[in-house]
Short mmCIF file of C-alpha atoms in Angstrom, two decimals:
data_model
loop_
_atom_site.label_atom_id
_atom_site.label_comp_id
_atom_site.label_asym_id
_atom_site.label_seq_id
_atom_site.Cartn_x
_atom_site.Cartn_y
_atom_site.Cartn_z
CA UNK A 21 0.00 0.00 0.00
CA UNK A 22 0.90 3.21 -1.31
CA UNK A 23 1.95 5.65 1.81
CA UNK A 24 -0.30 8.54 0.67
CA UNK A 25 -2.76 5.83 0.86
CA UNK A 26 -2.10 4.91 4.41
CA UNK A 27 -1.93 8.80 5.74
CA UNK A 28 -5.48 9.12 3.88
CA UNK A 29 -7.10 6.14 6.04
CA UNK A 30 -5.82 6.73 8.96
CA UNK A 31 -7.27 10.14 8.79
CA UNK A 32 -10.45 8.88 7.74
CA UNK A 33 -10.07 6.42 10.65
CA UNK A 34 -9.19 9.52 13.23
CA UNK A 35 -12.09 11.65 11.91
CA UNK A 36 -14.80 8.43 12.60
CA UNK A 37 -13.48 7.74 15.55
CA UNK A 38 -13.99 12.16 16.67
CA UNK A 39 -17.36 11.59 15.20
CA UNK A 40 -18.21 9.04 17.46
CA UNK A 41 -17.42 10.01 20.53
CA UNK A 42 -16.27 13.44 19.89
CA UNK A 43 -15.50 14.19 23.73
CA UNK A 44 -13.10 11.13 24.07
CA UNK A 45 -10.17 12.79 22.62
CA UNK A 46 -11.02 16.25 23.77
CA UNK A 47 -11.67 15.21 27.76
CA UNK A 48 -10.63 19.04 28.20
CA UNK A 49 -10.48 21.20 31.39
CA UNK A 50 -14.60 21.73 30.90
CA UNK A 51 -15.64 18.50 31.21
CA UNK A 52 -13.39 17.79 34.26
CA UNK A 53 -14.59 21.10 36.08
CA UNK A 54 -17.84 19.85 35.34
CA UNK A 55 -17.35 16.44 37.06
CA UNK A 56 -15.62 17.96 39.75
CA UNK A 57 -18.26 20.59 40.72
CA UNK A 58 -20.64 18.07 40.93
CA UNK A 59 -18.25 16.10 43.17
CA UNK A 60 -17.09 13.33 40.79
CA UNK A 61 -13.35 12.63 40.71
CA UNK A 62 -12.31 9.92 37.64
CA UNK A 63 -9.17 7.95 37.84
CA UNK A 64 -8.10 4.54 36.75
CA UNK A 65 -9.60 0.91 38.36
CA UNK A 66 -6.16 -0.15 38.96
CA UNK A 67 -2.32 1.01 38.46
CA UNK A 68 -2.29 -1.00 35.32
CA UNK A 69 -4.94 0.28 33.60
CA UNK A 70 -5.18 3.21 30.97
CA UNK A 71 -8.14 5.80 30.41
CA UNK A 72 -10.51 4.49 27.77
CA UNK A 73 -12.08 6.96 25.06
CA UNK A 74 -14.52 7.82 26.99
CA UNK A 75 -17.82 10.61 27.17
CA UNK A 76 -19.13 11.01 30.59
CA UNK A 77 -21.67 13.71 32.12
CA UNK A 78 -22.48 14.45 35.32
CA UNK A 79 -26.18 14.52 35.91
CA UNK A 80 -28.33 16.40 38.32
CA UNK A 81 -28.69 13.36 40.83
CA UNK A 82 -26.34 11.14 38.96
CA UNK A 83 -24.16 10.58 36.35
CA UNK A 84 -23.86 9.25 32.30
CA UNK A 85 -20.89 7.67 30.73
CA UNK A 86 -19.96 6.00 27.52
CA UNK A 87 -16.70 4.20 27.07
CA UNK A 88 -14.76 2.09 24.14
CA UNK A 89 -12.42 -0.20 26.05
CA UNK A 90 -9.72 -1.26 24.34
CA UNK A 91 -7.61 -4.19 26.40
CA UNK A 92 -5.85 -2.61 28.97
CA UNK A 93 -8.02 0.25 29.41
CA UNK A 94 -10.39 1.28 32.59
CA UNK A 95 -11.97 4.07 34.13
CA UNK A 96 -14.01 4.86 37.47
CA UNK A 97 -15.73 7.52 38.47
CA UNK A 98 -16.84 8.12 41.88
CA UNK A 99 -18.50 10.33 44.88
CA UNK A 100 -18.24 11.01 48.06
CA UNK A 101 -20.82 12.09 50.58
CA UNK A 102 -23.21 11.02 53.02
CA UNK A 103 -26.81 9.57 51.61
CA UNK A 104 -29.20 8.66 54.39
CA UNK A 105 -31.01 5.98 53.31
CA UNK A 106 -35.13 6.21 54.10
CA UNK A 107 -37.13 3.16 53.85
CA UNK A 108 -37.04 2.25 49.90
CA UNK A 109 -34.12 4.78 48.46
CA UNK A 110 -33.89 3.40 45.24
CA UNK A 111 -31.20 3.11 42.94
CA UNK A 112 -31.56 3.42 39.45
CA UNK A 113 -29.69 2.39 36.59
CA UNK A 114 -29.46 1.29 33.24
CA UNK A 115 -26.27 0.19 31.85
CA UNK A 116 -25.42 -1.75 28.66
CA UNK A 117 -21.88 -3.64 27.24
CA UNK A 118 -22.02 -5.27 23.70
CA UNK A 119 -19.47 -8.04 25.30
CA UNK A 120 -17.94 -9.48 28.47
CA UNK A 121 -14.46 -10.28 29.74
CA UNK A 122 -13.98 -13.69 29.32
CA UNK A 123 -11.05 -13.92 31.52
CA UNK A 124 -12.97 -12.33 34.62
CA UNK A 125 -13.26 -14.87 37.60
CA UNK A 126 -16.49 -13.64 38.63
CA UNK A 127 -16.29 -15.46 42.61
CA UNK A 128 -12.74 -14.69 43.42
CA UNK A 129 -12.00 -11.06 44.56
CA UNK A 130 -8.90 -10.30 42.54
CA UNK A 131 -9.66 -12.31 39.75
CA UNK A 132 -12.97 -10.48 38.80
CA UNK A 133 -13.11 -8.25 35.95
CA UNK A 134 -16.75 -6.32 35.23
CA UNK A 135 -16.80 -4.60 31.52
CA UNK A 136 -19.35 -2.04 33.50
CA UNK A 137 -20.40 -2.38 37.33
CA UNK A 138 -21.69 0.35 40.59
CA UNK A 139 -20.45 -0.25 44.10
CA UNK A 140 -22.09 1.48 46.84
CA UNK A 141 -20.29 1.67 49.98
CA UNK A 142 -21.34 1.93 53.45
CA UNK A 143 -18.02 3.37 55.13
CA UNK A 144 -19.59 3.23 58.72
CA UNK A 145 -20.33 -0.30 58.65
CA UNK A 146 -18.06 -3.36 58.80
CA UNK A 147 -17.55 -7.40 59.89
CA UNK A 148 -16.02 -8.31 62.56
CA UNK A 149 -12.85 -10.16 60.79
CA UNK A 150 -10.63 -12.02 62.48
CA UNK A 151 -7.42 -10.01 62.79
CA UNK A 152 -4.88 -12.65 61.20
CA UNK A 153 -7.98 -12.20 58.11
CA UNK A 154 -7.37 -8.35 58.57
CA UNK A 155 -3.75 -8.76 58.22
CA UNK A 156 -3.16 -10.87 55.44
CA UNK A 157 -5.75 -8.93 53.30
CA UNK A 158 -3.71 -6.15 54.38
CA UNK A 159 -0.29 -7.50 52.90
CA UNK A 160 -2.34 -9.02 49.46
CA UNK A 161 -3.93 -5.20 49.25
CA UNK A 162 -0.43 -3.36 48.94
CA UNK A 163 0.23 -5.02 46.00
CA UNK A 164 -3.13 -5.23 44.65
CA UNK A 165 -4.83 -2.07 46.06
CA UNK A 166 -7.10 -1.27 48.86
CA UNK A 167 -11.15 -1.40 48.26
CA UNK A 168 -12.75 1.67 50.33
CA UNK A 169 -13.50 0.81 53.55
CA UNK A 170 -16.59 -0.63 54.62
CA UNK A 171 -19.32 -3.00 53.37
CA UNK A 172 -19.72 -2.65 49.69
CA UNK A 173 -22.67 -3.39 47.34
CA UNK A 174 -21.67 -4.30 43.88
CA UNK A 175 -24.27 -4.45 41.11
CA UNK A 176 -22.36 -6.12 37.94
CA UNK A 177 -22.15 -7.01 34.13
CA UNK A 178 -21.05 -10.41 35.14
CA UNK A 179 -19.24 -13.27 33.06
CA UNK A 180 -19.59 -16.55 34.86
CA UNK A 181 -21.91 -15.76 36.98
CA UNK A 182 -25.28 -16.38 36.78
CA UNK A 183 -27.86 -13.49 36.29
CA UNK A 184 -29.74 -13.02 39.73
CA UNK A 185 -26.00 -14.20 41.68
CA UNK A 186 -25.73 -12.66 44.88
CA UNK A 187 -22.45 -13.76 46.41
CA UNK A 188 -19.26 -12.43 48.33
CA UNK A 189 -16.31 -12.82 45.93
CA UNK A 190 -13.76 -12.28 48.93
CA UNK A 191 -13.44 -10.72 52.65
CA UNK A 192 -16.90 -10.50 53.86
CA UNK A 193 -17.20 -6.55 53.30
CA UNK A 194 -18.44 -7.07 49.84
CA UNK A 195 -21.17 -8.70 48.08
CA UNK A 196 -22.09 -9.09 44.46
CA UNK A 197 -25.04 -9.04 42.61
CA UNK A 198 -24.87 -9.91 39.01
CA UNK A 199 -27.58 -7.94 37.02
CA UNK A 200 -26.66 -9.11 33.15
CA UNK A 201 -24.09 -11.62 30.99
CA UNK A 202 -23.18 -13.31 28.15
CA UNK A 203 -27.27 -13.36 27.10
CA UNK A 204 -27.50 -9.39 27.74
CA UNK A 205 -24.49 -8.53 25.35
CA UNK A 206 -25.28 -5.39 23.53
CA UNK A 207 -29.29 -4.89 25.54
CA UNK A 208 -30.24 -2.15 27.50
CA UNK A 209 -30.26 -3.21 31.12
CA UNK A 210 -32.23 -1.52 33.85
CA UNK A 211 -32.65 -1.65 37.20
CA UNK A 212 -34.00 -0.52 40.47
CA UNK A 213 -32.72 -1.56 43.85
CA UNK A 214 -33.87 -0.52 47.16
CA UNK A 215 -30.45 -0.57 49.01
CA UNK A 216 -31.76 -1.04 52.73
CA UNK A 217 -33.18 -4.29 51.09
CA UNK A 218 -30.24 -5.76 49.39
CA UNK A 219 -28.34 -4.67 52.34
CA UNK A 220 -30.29 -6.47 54.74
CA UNK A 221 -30.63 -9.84 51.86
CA UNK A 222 -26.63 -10.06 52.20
CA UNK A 223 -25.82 -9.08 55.60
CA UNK A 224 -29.51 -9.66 57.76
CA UNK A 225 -29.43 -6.38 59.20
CA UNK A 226 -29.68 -2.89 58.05
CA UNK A 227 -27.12 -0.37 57.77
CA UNK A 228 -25.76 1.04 61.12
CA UNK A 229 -24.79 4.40 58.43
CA UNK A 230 -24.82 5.94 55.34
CA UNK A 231 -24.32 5.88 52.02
CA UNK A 232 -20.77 7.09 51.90
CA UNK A 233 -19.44 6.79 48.47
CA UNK A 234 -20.47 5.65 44.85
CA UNK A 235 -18.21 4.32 42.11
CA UNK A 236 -18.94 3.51 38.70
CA UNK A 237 -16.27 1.10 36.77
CA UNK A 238 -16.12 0.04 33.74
CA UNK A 239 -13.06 -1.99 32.81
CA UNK A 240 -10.87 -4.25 30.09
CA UNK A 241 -7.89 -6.86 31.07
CA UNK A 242 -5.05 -6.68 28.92
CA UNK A 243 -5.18 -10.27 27.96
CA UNK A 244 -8.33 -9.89 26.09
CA UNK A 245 -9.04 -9.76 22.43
CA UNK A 246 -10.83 -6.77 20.81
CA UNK A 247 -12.29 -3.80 22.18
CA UNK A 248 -16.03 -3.35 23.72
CA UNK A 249 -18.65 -0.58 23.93
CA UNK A 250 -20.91 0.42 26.45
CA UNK A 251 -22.78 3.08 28.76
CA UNK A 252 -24.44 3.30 31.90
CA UNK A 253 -26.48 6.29 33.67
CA UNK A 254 -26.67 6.27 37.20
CA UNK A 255 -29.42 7.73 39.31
CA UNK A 256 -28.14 7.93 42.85
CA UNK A 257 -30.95 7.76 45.84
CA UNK A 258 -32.55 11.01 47.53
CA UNK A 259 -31.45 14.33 47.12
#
């Protein structure tokens, strides 16, 4: 091939891709302020992971994000502050991924890989771990990072995993519940889940605290083949 043939397709290439998603190569100081005024800070699922091409928005009592992710490539966004929960705060969401990662190991903590997923953590609750549990988890985290602290609600794109799962992939501060799969590839997903419920299905009690922080993931091993699309919006309960 001709090299004035090459520079021509690759432009054409570049200009589909702008077209696309025109704000995932111009992520500019706008956009962030945005995100940040409304409280969102977005970073990286892990140290090995790069930003995606990405568009994300934050919402009024929420936020929206799209996302190509090419192998290697990962993003979270998340948000602090302090959500009292009243008897049936809901959490809303739809969220769609037109594949999964095949090498996620849905049921073992570092081993689990969600193209899209929402955590919602409860930083004033927790187990009562043993402390040789505690320690151990402690040493394992340096290397592979620490999870926020508290008990953690995880609503997934699973791989494995049945739809319906619940399940605690690791330390008993986190459970699972797998929403969608291999069948849901490339569907609009939606839920609603009243948190004081699912709190109380995986731990039989109810929260002793808030809502203290929200993250939205959406991520690609390296190992895989081929990029994926998706999108979620996230409405997040009360005001």
């Amino acid at each position: 091939m001709k090299r004035s043939e090459r520079h021509r397709r690759a432009a054409w290439a570049i200009l589909l891709a702008c077209l696309l998603f025109p704000s995932a190569y111009a992520f500019g100081d706008d956009r962030a302020a945005g995100l940040a005024a409304a409280g969102w800070e977005e970073s990286t699922p892990g140290r090995w992971y790069n930003l995606p091409e990405r568009k994300v928005q934050a919402l009024d009592n929420g936020i929206s994000g799209e996302f190509v992710l090419a192998p290697g490539t990962g993003v979270a966004w998340g948000k602090k502050r302090g959500w009292e929960l009243s008897a049936g705060a809901i959490l809303s969401l739809e969220m769609s991924s037109d594949g999964t990662n095949p090498s996620s190991k849905d049921y073992m903590e570092f081993g689990r890989h969600f193209p899209v997923s929402v955590t919602v953590v409860f930083g004033k609750d927790s187990m009562d771990l043993p402390f040789k549990t505690r320690l151990a988890d402690f040493f394992v985290r340096i290397w592979r990072g620490f999870p926020p602290g508290g008990i953690r609600l995880t609503y997934a794109f699973g791989n494995r995993a049945p739809v319906g799962s619940m399940y605690r992939p690791g330390d008993d501060e986190e459970t699972v519940f797998i929403l969608a799969g291999e069948e849901e590839k490339g569907k609009k997903v939606q839920a609603k889940r009243e948190l004081r419920k699912d709190f109380r299905a995986a731990y039989g009690r109810d929260p002793k605290g808030p809502v203290t922080r929200i993250i939205v993931r959406a991520e690609r091993p390296s190992g895989e083949n081929g990029p994926i699309k998706g999108w979620i919006i996230l409405a997040l309960p009360g005001p």
